[in-house]
Amino acid sequence: MNSIVCSVFVAATVPSLQDNTADLDRLQQELVTILGDNRSITISYECMTSVAREFRAAGFTGYALLNNLESSWVVVGFSAEKPDIIVGMALDLGTTHLEATLLNLQNGDILSEGNLENTQISFGADILSRIHHATAMRRQQKTPAADFQDPGLDELKRVIISAINELAELLTARAGMKTADIRALSVSGNTTMAHLLLGLDPFHLCREPYIPLFNRVPVLSGNQLQLAIHPIAPVWIMPSVGSYFGGDLISGILASGMAQSKKTRMLIDVGTNAEVVLGNSEWLIACAGAAGPALEGGVARMGMRAGPGAIEYVSIHPEKYELKYRTIGDVAPVGICGSGLIDLVAALYLTRMIDIRGKFRDPALEQDAARAAFMKEHLVRRDGDLCFVVTGINTTTDCDEVVLEQIDLDAMIRSKAAMYAILTTLINQVGLEFSELEEIAVAGAFGRHINPQHAITLGMLPDLPLSVYRAIGNSSLRGAEKVLLDERARRDCEKIVSSVTYLELNVNQEFMIRFSGARFIPHTDPSLFPSVPIF
């Protein structure tokens, strides 16, 4: 009975001349006794007739289907037999991709899973572009009417609702079901994506002092959002802390378990930004910074998100100078994702082909014969600058190559420096050392594919035993699954929101100083990375 939709056994007395209680009143009276809490018990108006007929057809004994809401129980169905499956859909409403799972709310089993591109991307790859599209006419009005709705905002809402419906159809088809079988939906996304989904004005999100229209929204229903799921399915939107701290991070905190931990942990989630949370069951502190683009395909010419054809693993033998790589899906390489980029740059450093500044060494000055031969094969000059050819050395066209250019390498060094500066600034705020952390959870595709040892080599992550690091996958989606299945997780969301302190890095002088110090491999202070060789 913890899930957001659950079934409850009811055995009511049969009506008689001596007991002429109305059918639905009879059902409610039984549920009051069974449920035994102070929440109201109502029967959804949309299904009063169907519930009454199902209750009577079952002989007044069977299983009531209930929406388990914070302040009430809502009866939405009745059956003579206990349902084997109650379907819920958990959704990670990402800026570039939507990822979802269908769950059996009876036992937590995954029925199907899938993902689609967020079709809002046609209006802008980044959040700011979409806010501008959603507020184009709003910006022309100094004081808009209370009922004014920007057509651009309506357009973005229609597009994302259509994408969610398409994903729901994909998942239910895989599970042999229909979209109307989905009895609940949870949505985890950043603050802007939540505004665009609900069609609520995001105008002030990108204007100082950056105040959202809402942080919390009441539980909605499928028909209110014109979703293809069951019309009275509850739709739970993860709460936000502010424009900078969305429901996706609340989900990550839930998924990592740090809000229930007595010992202090850290969560790192790298996407467009690097978002970091530090804390335990008593307190939480968080910040975000631009450490993600070089790792997510936003800077490097050959960079891409973790997907088919992305080089996710690279190694260079330190003595034989043999290069090996692996692509996601074991298909022909078309680019390199964050984990492959970290592997490659770490390998180039350990084999002394780049220096501590992240600059390519000149092959003509190399004394080691084997290294010189490898460098002459892979390091070529383009427009006067050295670049490293990962694949396609003997191809006739540049489009068949995967190449790391110096500009890409510079962006990588900035990103890794920003990451370490974020981590050190945050932990310094609470007077802790990295060695005092119980765990560092690394979320997303970045966490799933990254080799922590190589990130340590670059000075991106602190030099700690590898056992401290734990990859937790898509924490936004995992958190969305938790709130569907567990009433305590839904309550924990409020506790997390009230516990978080946000650290603004844009005006933090300490961060800028630490960023400058981290722009070397592994760092200007090599004692911070005792396991990394210094050349």
C-alpha positions as MATLAB code, in Angstrom:
seq = 'MNSIVCSVFVAATVPSLQDNTADLDRLQQELVTILGDNRSITISYECMTSVAREFRAAGFTGYALLNNLESSWVVVGFSAEKPDIIVGMALDLGTTHLEATLLNLQNGDILSEGNLENTQISFGADILSRIHHATAMRRQQKTPAADFQDPGLDELKRVIISAINELAELLTARAGMKTADIRALSVSGNTTMAHLLLGLDPFHLCREPYIPLFNRVPVLSGNQLQLAIHPIAPVWIMPSVGSYFGGDLISGILASGMAQSKKTRMLIDVGTNAEVVLGNSEWLIACAGAAGPALEGGVARMGMRAGPGAIEYVSIHPEKYELKYRTIGDVAPVGICGSGLIDLVAALYLTRMIDIRGKFRDPALEQDAARAAFMKEHLVRRDGDLCFVVTGINTTTDCDEVVLEQIDLDAMIRSKAAMYAILTTLINQVGLEFSELEEIAVAGAFGRHINPQHAITLGMLPDLPLSVYRAIGNSSLRGAEKVLLDERARRDCEKIVSSVTYLELNVNQEFMIRFSGARFIPHTDPSLFPSVPIF';
ca = [
       0.000    0.000    0.000;
       3.007    2.317   -0.306;
       2.762    2.726   -4.087;
       1.011    5.726   -5.573;
      -1.728    3.410   -6.922;
      -2.540    0.267   -4.959;
      -5.235   -2.355   -4.434;
      -6.969   -3.079   -1.116;
      -9.112   -6.088   -0.249;
     -12.667   -5.216    0.771;
     -15.345   -7.584    2.099;
     -18.564   -5.610    2.674;
     -21.962   -6.829    3.815;
     -24.541   -7.308    1.098;
     -27.356   -4.695    0.972;
     -30.727   -5.693    2.392;
     -34.032   -4.178    3.413;
     -32.525   -3.750    6.857;
     -29.329   -2.145    5.468;
     -30.058    0.200    2.606;
     -26.699    2.014    2.610;
     -25.828    3.317   -0.853;
     -23.294    1.235   -2.759;
     -20.517    3.823   -2.814;
     -21.145    4.849    0.795;
     -20.857    1.186    1.759;
     -17.512    0.935   -0.006;
     -16.218    4.098    1.644;
     -17.270    2.952    5.105;
     -15.380   -0.308    4.678;
     -12.276    1.507    3.463;
     -12.324    3.874    6.457;
     -12.007    0.863    8.738;
      -9.394   -0.881    6.584;
      -7.116    2.081    5.902;
      -7.302    3.469    9.408;
      -5.648    6.870    8.832;
      -6.911   10.431    8.934;
      -6.975   10.983    5.201;
     -10.288   11.481    3.450;
     -11.602    8.730    1.183;
     -13.303    9.912   -1.960;
     -14.506    8.311   -5.162;
     -13.511   10.051   -8.357;
     -16.535   11.638  -10.022;
     -15.378   10.361  -13.424;
     -15.701    6.753  -12.327;
     -18.528    6.766   -9.748;
     -20.805    4.728  -12.006;
     -18.141    2.244  -13.085;
     -16.892    1.668   -9.513;
     -20.436    1.122   -8.228;
     -21.190   -1.364  -10.986;
     -17.889   -3.202  -10.478;
     -18.450   -3.318   -6.698;
     -21.935   -4.766   -7.101;
     -20.875   -7.212   -9.854;
     -18.172   -8.570   -7.537;
     -20.744   -9.300   -4.847;
     -19.432   -6.433   -2.671;
     -16.202   -8.369   -2.061;
     -12.986   -7.821   -3.969;
     -10.210   -5.308   -4.488;
     -10.571   -1.547   -4.532;
      -8.085    0.325   -6.692;
      -6.907    3.498   -4.954;
      -4.858    6.535   -5.850;
      -2.656    6.993   -2.784;
      -2.337   10.770   -2.492;
      -0.791   12.874    0.237;
      -4.038   14.153    1.744;
      -6.580   11.636    0.470;
      -7.340    8.211   -0.878;
      -9.231    8.268   -4.174;
     -11.126    5.183   -5.300;
     -10.698    4.735   -9.060;
     -11.717    1.123   -9.668;
     -12.912   -2.195   -8.233;
     -12.414   -5.830   -9.279;
     -13.379   -9.240   -7.968;
      -9.806  -10.534   -8.389;
      -6.587   -8.968   -7.191;
      -4.867   -7.303  -10.165;
      -1.565   -8.945  -11.046;
      -0.243   -5.741  -12.570;
      -0.814   -2.066  -11.858;
       1.176   -0.090  -14.390;
       3.114    3.064  -13.554;
       5.429    5.061  -15.794;
       8.551    6.826  -14.495;
       9.931    9.555  -16.750;
      13.242   11.392  -16.841;
      12.286   14.596  -18.651;
      15.715   15.509  -19.948;
      16.632   18.562  -21.993;
      17.910   16.463  -24.901;
      16.377   13.034  -24.267;
      13.383   11.448  -22.563;
      14.000    8.142  -20.813;
      11.277    6.118  -19.138;
      10.400    2.792  -17.551;
       7.104    0.992  -17.099;
       6.825   -0.535  -13.640;
       4.469   -2.992  -12.014;
       3.439   -1.021   -8.937;
       2.505   -4.275   -7.194;
       6.101   -5.469   -6.925;
       8.430   -2.955   -8.601;
       9.241   -5.161  -11.611;
      10.289   -3.319  -14.778;
       7.887   -4.176  -17.595;
       9.672   -2.242  -20.352;
      12.006    0.705  -20.861;
      13.004    3.070  -23.632;
      14.039    6.557  -24.673;
      13.416    9.190  -27.328;
      14.958   12.495  -28.311;
      13.252   15.483  -26.722;
      11.589   17.000  -29.798;
      11.702   20.447  -28.177;
      15.310   20.444  -29.366;
      14.062   21.833  -32.698;
      13.344   25.080  -30.823;
      16.807   25.196  -29.264;
      19.345   22.721  -27.935;
      19.683   24.620  -24.669;
      17.254   25.727  -21.994;
      17.804   29.440  -22.576;
      16.790   29.208  -26.258;
      13.572   27.456  -25.296;
      12.745   30.024  -22.640;
      13.203   32.746  -25.253;
      10.895   30.896  -27.661;
       8.322   30.383  -24.918;
       8.329   34.065  -23.971;
       8.724   35.798  -27.360;
       5.397   37.652  -27.163;
       5.498   37.865  -23.372;
       8.684   39.965  -23.634;
       6.840   42.565  -25.692;
       4.382   43.228  -22.870;
       5.528   45.143  -19.840;
       2.583   43.961  -17.744;
       0.760   41.073  -19.445;
      -2.851   40.343  -18.635;
      -3.394   37.748  -15.952;
      -4.798   35.274  -18.492;
      -2.172   35.924  -21.198;
      -0.573   32.756  -22.578;
       2.357   33.000  -24.963;
       1.782   30.965  -28.169;
       5.426   29.882  -28.077;
       4.903   28.357  -24.647;
       1.797   26.524  -25.859;
       3.816   25.196  -28.785;
       6.578   23.839  -26.549;
       4.005   22.234  -24.265;
       2.235   20.503  -27.175;
       5.533   19.194  -28.501;
       6.642   17.689  -25.197;
       3.220   16.179  -24.435;
       3.280   14.575  -27.878;
       6.765   13.174  -27.218;
       5.710   11.728  -23.849;
       2.673   10.114  -25.473;
       4.890    8.644  -28.193;
       7.237    7.211  -25.572;
       4.273    5.806  -23.603;
       3.028    4.085  -26.766;
       6.493    2.645  -27.394;
       6.815    1.244  -23.865;
       3.305   -0.173  -23.623;
       3.621   -1.814  -27.046;
       6.779   -3.547  -25.866;
       4.939   -4.758  -22.779;
       1.856   -5.885  -24.743;
      -0.383   -3.208  -23.237;
      -2.181    0.013  -24.117;
      -1.315    3.518  -22.967;
      -4.623    3.729  -21.090;
      -3.327    0.907  -18.859;
      -0.817    3.363  -17.344;
      -2.346    4.229  -13.966;
       0.309    6.669  -12.709;
       3.119    8.851  -14.040;
       6.050   10.420  -12.208;
       8.135   13.108  -13.901;
      11.661   14.136  -12.987;
      13.276   17.057  -14.791;
      14.983   20.373  -14.282;
      12.967   23.419  -13.283;
      12.668   24.827  -16.799;
      11.532   21.529  -18.285;
       8.835   21.271  -15.603;
       7.566   24.757  -16.497;
       7.479   23.919  -20.209;
       5.673   20.623  -19.604;
       2.944   22.324  -17.596;
       2.745   25.361  -19.879;
       3.590   27.686  -16.991;
       5.372   30.974  -17.667;
       9.204   30.573  -17.457;
       9.821   34.312  -18.054;
      11.596   35.047  -14.753;
      13.732   31.883  -14.714;
      16.477   33.575  -16.720;
      16.152   37.068  -15.234;
      17.763   38.195  -12.031;
      16.971   37.203   -9.294;
      15.935   34.028  -11.243;
      12.670   33.161   -9.510;
      10.550   30.255  -10.829;
       6.782   30.489  -11.105;
       6.540   27.383   -8.885;
       8.703   24.891   -7.022;
       5.906   22.509   -6.087;
       2.798   21.598   -8.015;
      -0.187   19.557   -6.746;
      -0.707   16.046   -8.075;
      -2.357   16.375  -11.478;
      -4.216   13.824  -13.590;
      -3.573   12.425  -17.033;
      -6.516   14.190  -18.616;
      -5.462   17.590  -17.236;
      -2.246   17.360  -19.253;
      -3.882   15.682  -22.275;
      -1.697   12.644  -21.834;
      -2.517    9.315  -23.463;
      -2.370    7.505  -20.107;
      -5.456    6.674  -18.015;
      -7.482    9.897  -17.638;
      -7.465    9.861  -13.830;
      -3.945    8.520  -13.414;
      -2.093   10.683  -10.863;
       0.809   12.662  -12.352;
       3.507   13.402   -9.775;
       5.958   16.174  -10.710;
       9.163   16.129   -8.670;
       9.501   19.373   -6.663;
      12.315   21.870   -7.244;
      14.349   24.056   -4.911;
      14.723   26.927   -7.391;
      15.571   27.792  -10.972;
      19.037   26.319  -10.418;
      18.057   23.155   -8.525;
      15.364   21.066  -10.172;
      13.431   17.897   -9.584;
      16.071   15.856  -11.391;
      18.533   16.614   -8.581;
      15.913   15.827   -5.929;
      15.531   12.483   -7.715;
      19.286   11.990   -7.683;
      19.439   12.556   -3.934;
      16.665    9.998   -3.477;
      18.362    7.479   -5.754;
      21.782    7.857   -4.114;
      20.388    7.258   -0.621;
      22.384   10.167    0.800;
      19.325   11.762    2.425;
      18.905    8.612    4.551;
      22.619    8.198    5.339;
      24.112    9.102    8.710;
      27.535    9.357    7.074;
      28.361   12.120    4.616;
      28.218   11.317    0.919;
      28.613   13.186   -2.353;
      26.561   12.990   -5.555;
      28.002   14.119   -8.913;
      25.766   14.397  -11.982;
      27.373   15.657  -15.186;
      25.226   16.856  -18.060;
      25.204   20.309  -19.589;
      26.392   21.406  -16.148;
      28.118   19.518  -13.364;
      25.693   19.383  -10.443;
      27.072   18.310   -7.093;
      25.360   17.600   -3.763;
      27.123   16.939   -0.464;
      25.502   15.865    2.776;
      23.651   13.292    4.835;
      20.312   12.816    6.595;
      20.847   15.993    8.631;
      21.977   18.510    6.009;
      22.568   18.938    2.286;
      24.547   21.543    0.353;
      24.623   21.780   -3.438;
      26.078   23.750   -6.314;
      26.339   23.625  -10.087;
      28.897   24.811  -12.596;
      29.742   24.610  -16.289;
      31.963   21.528  -16.221;
      29.874   19.391  -18.513;
      29.916   20.594  -22.142;
      33.334   19.194  -23.100;
      32.278   15.852  -21.667;
      28.810   15.747  -23.251;
      29.694   16.665  -26.820;
      29.079   20.384  -26.396;
      32.646   21.561  -27.080;
      34.834   18.943  -28.782;
      34.365   18.812  -32.580;
      34.186   15.028  -32.473;
      32.455   14.986  -29.090;
      29.032   13.401  -28.697;
      26.695   12.026  -26.095;
      27.058    8.413  -25.000;
      25.257    6.558  -27.797;
      25.866    4.052  -30.613;
      29.129    4.765  -32.400;
      30.593    6.852  -29.584;
      34.087    5.790  -28.534;
      33.607    5.049  -24.833;
      36.967    3.439  -24.031;
      40.520    4.171  -25.187;
      43.855    2.716  -24.096;
      47.468    3.175  -25.225;
      49.956    0.528  -24.124;
      52.744    2.334  -22.195;
      55.551    0.257  -23.744;
      54.253   -1.180  -27.031;
      52.324    2.002  -27.902;
      49.336    0.091  -29.230;
      46.046    2.009  -29.309;
      42.800    0.201  -28.613;
      39.280    1.592  -28.424;
      35.703    0.400  -28.037;
      32.497    2.006  -29.262;
      29.062    1.835  -27.705;
      27.114   -0.803  -29.605;
      30.343   -2.165  -31.169;
      29.645   -0.221  -34.362;
      31.856    2.009  -36.502;
      33.120    5.056  -34.588;
      31.474    8.390  -35.339;
      32.733   10.423  -32.382;
      33.909   10.237  -28.802;
      31.865   10.630  -25.622;
      32.941   11.865  -22.192;
      34.339    8.597  -20.862;
      36.340    7.994  -24.048;
      37.667   11.545  -23.922;
      38.815   11.084  -20.315;
      40.446    7.733  -21.191;
      42.211    9.232  -24.191;
      43.581   12.330  -22.458;
      44.721   10.272  -19.443;
      46.464    7.827  -21.781;
      48.146   10.667  -23.675;
      49.423   12.085  -20.401;
      50.649    8.741  -19.003;
      52.484    7.994  -22.260;
      53.965   11.519  -22.200;
      52.426   12.730  -25.441;
      50.902   15.749  -23.725;
      52.468   17.819  -20.960;
      51.051   18.940  -17.616;
      49.369   21.916  -19.334;
      47.481   19.586  -21.657;
      49.526   20.603  -24.723;
      50.646   18.143  -27.396;
      54.393   17.442  -27.391;
      56.239   17.866  -30.686;
      56.961   14.418  -32.235;
      60.122   15.820  -33.826;
      61.653   16.388  -30.377;
      60.859   12.915  -29.021;
      63.918   10.801  -28.043;
      62.197    7.435  -27.383;
      62.063    5.618  -30.727;
      58.870    3.640  -30.105;
      57.036    6.662  -28.757;
      58.314    8.828  -31.600;
      57.052    6.346  -34.216;
      53.609    6.223  -32.606;
      53.432   10.018  -32.304;
      54.429   10.529  -35.933;
      51.648    8.179  -36.997;
      48.909    9.673  -34.817;
      49.947   13.296  -34.296;
      49.413   15.384  -37.419;
      49.358   19.100  -38.136;
      46.141   20.734  -39.271;
      46.131   24.478  -39.913;
      49.442   24.734  -38.090;
      48.287   22.966  -34.900;
      48.949   19.412  -33.747;
      46.001   17.058  -33.338;
      45.686   13.389  -32.416;
      44.002   11.033  -34.891;
      42.240    8.275  -32.954;
      40.728    6.401  -35.900;
      40.818    6.697  -39.671;
      44.542    7.335  -40.090;
      44.675    5.849  -43.577;
      41.329    7.133  -44.790;
      41.096    9.521  -47.705;
      38.523   11.911  -46.184;
      38.393   13.779  -42.892;
      34.796   12.653  -42.310;
      36.035    9.112  -41.608;
      38.347   10.292  -38.832;
      37.866   10.715  -35.098;
      40.321   13.433  -34.138;
      41.246   15.203  -30.903;
      42.345   18.752  -31.657;
      44.245   21.088  -29.353;
      41.140   23.244  -28.938;
      39.265   20.140  -27.742;
      42.094   19.303  -25.363;
      42.028   22.837  -23.958;
      38.281   22.582  -23.382;
      38.782   19.252  -21.634;
      41.375   20.785  -19.294;
      38.973   23.629  -18.453;
      36.154   21.180  -17.775;
      38.238   18.941  -15.556;
      39.541   21.993  -13.681;
      36.015   23.295  -13.174;
      34.895   19.894  -11.906;
      37.649   19.627   -9.310;
      37.187   23.269   -8.292;
      33.465   22.667   -7.769;
      34.145   19.621   -5.592;
      36.845   21.274   -3.502;
      34.909   24.522   -3.041;
      31.817   22.639   -1.901;
      33.588   20.347    0.567;
      35.599   23.271    1.939;
      32.354   25.074    2.770;
      31.561   22.481    5.440;
      35.126   21.987    6.697;
      35.512   18.376    5.531;
      38.211   16.451    3.697;
      37.518   14.150    0.753;
      38.897   11.267    2.831;
      35.977   11.689    5.252;
      33.368   10.842    2.608;
      31.596    7.513    2.878;
      30.862    7.446   -0.840;
      30.909    9.471   -4.034;
      27.995    8.497   -6.277;
      28.484    9.387   -9.951;
      25.253    9.611  -11.935;
      24.190    9.562  -15.569;
      25.937    8.273  -18.676;
      29.065    9.976  -17.360;
      29.011    7.798  -14.258;
      28.012    4.656  -16.121;
      30.925    4.747  -18.575;
      33.674    6.664  -16.768;
      36.826    5.009  -15.434;
      37.382    6.771  -12.069;
      41.122    6.009  -12.120;
      41.541    7.924  -15.373;
      39.503   10.843  -14.026;
      41.806   10.866  -10.978;
      44.857   10.834  -13.283;
      43.622   14.021  -14.932;
      42.847   15.657  -11.595;
      39.113   15.702  -12.270;
      38.087   13.600   -9.272;
      39.847   13.441   -5.872;
      42.571   10.842   -5.378;
      40.626    8.325   -3.287;
      40.358    4.520   -3.259;
      38.247    3.381   -6.200;
      35.890    1.632   -3.772;
      34.644    5.079   -2.704;
      33.170    5.687   -6.168;
      29.814    4.173   -7.199;
      28.115    4.547  -10.576;
      24.340    4.853  -10.093;
      23.156    5.274  -13.685;
      20.262    7.582  -14.504;
      19.564    8.873  -11.003;
      16.806   11.169  -12.269;
      14.888    8.154  -13.571;
      15.688    6.016  -10.517;
      14.261    8.726   -8.252;
      11.131    8.943  -10.379;
      10.698    5.186   -9.968;
      11.063    5.452   -6.200;
       8.257    7.987   -5.781;
       5.899    5.731   -7.725;
       6.653    2.751   -5.522;
       7.155    4.212   -2.061;
       5.053    6.681   -0.115;
       8.050    7.394    2.123;
      10.060    8.540   -0.906;
       7.312   11.005   -1.781;
       7.454   12.389    1.757;
      11.257   12.449    1.623;
      11.043   14.826   -1.335;
       9.673   17.534    0.952;
      12.331   16.817    3.546;
      15.063   17.092    0.923;
      13.698   20.376   -0.441;
      13.696   21.899    3.036;
      17.207   20.570    3.824;
      19.113   21.872    0.799;
      21.388   24.904    0.940;
      22.518   26.146   -2.478;
      25.983   27.618   -2.997;
      26.192   30.157   -5.836;
      29.527   29.694   -7.619;
      29.223   32.610  -10.043;
      30.098   35.052   -7.277;
      32.390   32.747   -5.295;
      35.986   33.993   -5.331;
      37.291   30.779   -3.776;
      35.949   28.810   -6.727;
      37.796   31.007   -9.237;
      41.073   30.614   -7.341;
      40.668   26.836   -7.146;
      39.750   26.697  -10.832;
      43.016   28.391  -11.807;
      45.019   25.982   -9.660;
      43.383   22.947  -11.258;
      44.219   23.815  -14.880;
      47.209   21.473  -14.929;
      47.497   17.668  -14.975;
      46.787   16.576  -12.356;
      47.071   19.888  -10.437;
      49.495   22.683   -9.584;
      49.793   20.961   -6.190;
      50.770   17.370   -7.082;
      50.637   16.335   -3.406;
      46.838   16.292   -3.798;
      47.221   13.364   -6.223;
      49.872   11.038   -4.765;
      48.863    8.119   -7.022;
      49.453   10.092  -10.252;
      52.989   10.122  -11.725;
      54.498   13.534  -12.426;
      56.524   13.981  -15.625;
];
